[in-house]
PDB file of C-alpha atoms in Angstrom:
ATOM      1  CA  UNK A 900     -67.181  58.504 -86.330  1.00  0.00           C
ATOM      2  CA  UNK A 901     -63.886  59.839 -87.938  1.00  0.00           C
ATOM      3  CA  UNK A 902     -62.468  60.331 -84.244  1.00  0.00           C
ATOM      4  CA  UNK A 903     -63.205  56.410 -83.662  1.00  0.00           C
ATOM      5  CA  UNK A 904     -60.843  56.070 -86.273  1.00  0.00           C
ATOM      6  CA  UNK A 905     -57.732  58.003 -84.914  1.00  0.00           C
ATOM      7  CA  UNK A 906     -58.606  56.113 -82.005  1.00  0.00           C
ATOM      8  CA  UNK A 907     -57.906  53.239 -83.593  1.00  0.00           C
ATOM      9  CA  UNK A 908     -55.017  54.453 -84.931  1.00  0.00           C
ATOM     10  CA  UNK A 909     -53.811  55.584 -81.136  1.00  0.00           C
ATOM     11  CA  UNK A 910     -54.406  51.604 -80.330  1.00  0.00           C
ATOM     12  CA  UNK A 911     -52.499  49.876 -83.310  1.00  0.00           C
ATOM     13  CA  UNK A 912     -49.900  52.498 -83.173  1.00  0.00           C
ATOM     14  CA  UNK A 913     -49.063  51.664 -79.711  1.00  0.00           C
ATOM     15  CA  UNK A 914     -49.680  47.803 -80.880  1.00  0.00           C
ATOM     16  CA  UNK A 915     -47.037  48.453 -83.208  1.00  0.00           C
ATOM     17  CA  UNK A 916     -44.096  49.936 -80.873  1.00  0.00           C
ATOM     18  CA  UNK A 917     -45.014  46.993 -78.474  1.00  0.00           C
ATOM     19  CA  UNK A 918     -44.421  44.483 -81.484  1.00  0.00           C
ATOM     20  CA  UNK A 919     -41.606  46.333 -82.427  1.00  0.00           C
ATOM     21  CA  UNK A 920     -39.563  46.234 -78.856  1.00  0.00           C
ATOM     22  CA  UNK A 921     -40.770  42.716 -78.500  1.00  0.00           C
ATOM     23  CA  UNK A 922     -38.509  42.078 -81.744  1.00  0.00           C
ATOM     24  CA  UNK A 923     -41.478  41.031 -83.805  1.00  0.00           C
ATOM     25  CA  UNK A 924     -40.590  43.196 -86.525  1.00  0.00           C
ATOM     26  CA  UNK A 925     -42.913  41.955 -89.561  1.00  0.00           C
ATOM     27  CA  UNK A 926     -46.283  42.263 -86.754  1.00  0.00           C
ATOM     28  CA  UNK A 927     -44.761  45.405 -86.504  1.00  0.00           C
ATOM     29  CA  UNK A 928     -44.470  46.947 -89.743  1.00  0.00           C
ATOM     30  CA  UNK A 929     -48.084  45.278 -90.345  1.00  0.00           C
ATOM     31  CA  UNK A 930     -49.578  47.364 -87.570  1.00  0.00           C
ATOM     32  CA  UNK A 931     -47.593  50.643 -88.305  1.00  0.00           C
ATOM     33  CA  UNK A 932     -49.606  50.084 -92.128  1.00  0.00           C
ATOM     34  CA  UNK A 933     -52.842  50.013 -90.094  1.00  0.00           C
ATOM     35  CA  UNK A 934     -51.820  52.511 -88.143  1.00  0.00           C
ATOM     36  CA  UNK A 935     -51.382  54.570 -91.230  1.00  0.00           C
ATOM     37  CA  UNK A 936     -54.963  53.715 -92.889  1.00  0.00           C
ATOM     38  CA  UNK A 937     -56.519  54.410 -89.759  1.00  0.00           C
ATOM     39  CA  UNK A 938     -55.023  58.135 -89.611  1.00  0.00           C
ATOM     40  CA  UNK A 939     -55.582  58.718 -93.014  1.00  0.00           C
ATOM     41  CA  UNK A 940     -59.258  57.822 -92.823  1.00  0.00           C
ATOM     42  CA  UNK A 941     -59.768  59.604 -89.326  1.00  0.00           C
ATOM     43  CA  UNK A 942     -59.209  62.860 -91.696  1.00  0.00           C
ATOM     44  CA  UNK A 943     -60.907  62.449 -94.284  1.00  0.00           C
ATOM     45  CA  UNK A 944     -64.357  63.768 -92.983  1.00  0.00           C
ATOM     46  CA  UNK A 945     -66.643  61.028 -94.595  1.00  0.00           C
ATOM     47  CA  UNK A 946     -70.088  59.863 -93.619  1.00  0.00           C
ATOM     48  CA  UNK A 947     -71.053  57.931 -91.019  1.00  0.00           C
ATOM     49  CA  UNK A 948     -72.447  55.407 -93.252  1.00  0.00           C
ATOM     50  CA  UNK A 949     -68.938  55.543 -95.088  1.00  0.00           C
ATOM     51  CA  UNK A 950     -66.931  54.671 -91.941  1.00  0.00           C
ATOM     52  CA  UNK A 951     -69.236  51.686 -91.122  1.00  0.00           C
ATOM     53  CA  UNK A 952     -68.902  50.447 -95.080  1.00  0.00           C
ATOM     54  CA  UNK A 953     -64.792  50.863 -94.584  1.00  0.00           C
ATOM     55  CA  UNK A 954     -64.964  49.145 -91.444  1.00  0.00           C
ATOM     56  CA  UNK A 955     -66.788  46.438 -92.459  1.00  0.00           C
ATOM     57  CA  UNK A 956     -64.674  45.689 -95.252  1.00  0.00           C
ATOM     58  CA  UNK A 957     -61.750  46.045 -93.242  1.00  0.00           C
ATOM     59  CA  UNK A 958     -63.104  43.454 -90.762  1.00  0.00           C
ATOM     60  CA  UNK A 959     -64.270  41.069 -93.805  1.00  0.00           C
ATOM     61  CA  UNK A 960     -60.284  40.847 -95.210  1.00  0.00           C
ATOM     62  CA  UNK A 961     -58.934  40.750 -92.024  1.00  0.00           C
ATOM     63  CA  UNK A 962     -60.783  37.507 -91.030  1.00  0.00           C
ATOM     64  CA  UNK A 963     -60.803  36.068 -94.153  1.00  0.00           C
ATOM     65  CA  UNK A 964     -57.016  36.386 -94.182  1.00  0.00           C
ATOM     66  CA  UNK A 965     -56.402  35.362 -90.379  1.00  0.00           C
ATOM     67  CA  UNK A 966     -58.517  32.297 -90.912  1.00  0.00           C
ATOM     68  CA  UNK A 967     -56.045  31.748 -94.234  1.00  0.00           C
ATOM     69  CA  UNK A 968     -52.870  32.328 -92.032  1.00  0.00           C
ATOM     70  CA  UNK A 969     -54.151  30.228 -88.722  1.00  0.00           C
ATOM     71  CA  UNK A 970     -55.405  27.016 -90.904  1.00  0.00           C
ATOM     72  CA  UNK A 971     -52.725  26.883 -93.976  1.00  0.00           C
ATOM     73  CA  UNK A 972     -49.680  28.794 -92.474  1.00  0.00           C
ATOM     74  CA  UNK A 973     -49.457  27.698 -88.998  1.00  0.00           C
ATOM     75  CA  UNK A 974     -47.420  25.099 -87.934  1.00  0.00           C
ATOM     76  CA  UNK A 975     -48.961  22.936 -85.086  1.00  0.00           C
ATOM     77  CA  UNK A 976     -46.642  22.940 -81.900  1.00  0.00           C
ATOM     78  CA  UNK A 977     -44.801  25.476 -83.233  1.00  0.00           C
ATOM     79  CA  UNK A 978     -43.283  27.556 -80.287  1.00  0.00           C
ATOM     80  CA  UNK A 979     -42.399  24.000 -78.066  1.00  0.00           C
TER      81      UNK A 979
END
């Protein structure tokens, strides 16, 4: 389970340049964060049940604050 999370880390790191050459710096520095936890936890030789826990909290905020960002921060028609 900890090697799912350096794979994750592999996959937001490479998010992260990709936001970062497409001049989207603040998705950027967001991902390079996650990029960061990910690494961190993919070395820290937990349980499995641990990882799962972690994940699902991770997965809990993360909607909670994309659903937050999409319906109060988002301007309709924004990019026309």
């Amino acid at each position: 389970m900890d090697r799912m999370f350096r794979v994750l880390s592999f996959w937001t790191g490479i998010f992260a340049v990709m936001f970062y050459l497409g001049h989207m710096h603040t998705t950027s520095l967001i991902f390079f964060g996650q990029t960061v936890f990910f690494l961190l936890l993919g070395y820290l030789k937990l349980t499995e049940r641990m990882y799962i826990y972690i994940f699902g909290a991770y997965l809990t905020i993360f909607f909670a604050a994309f659903t937050y960002w999409t319906t109060f921060m988002m301007v309709p028609g924004m990019g026309e």
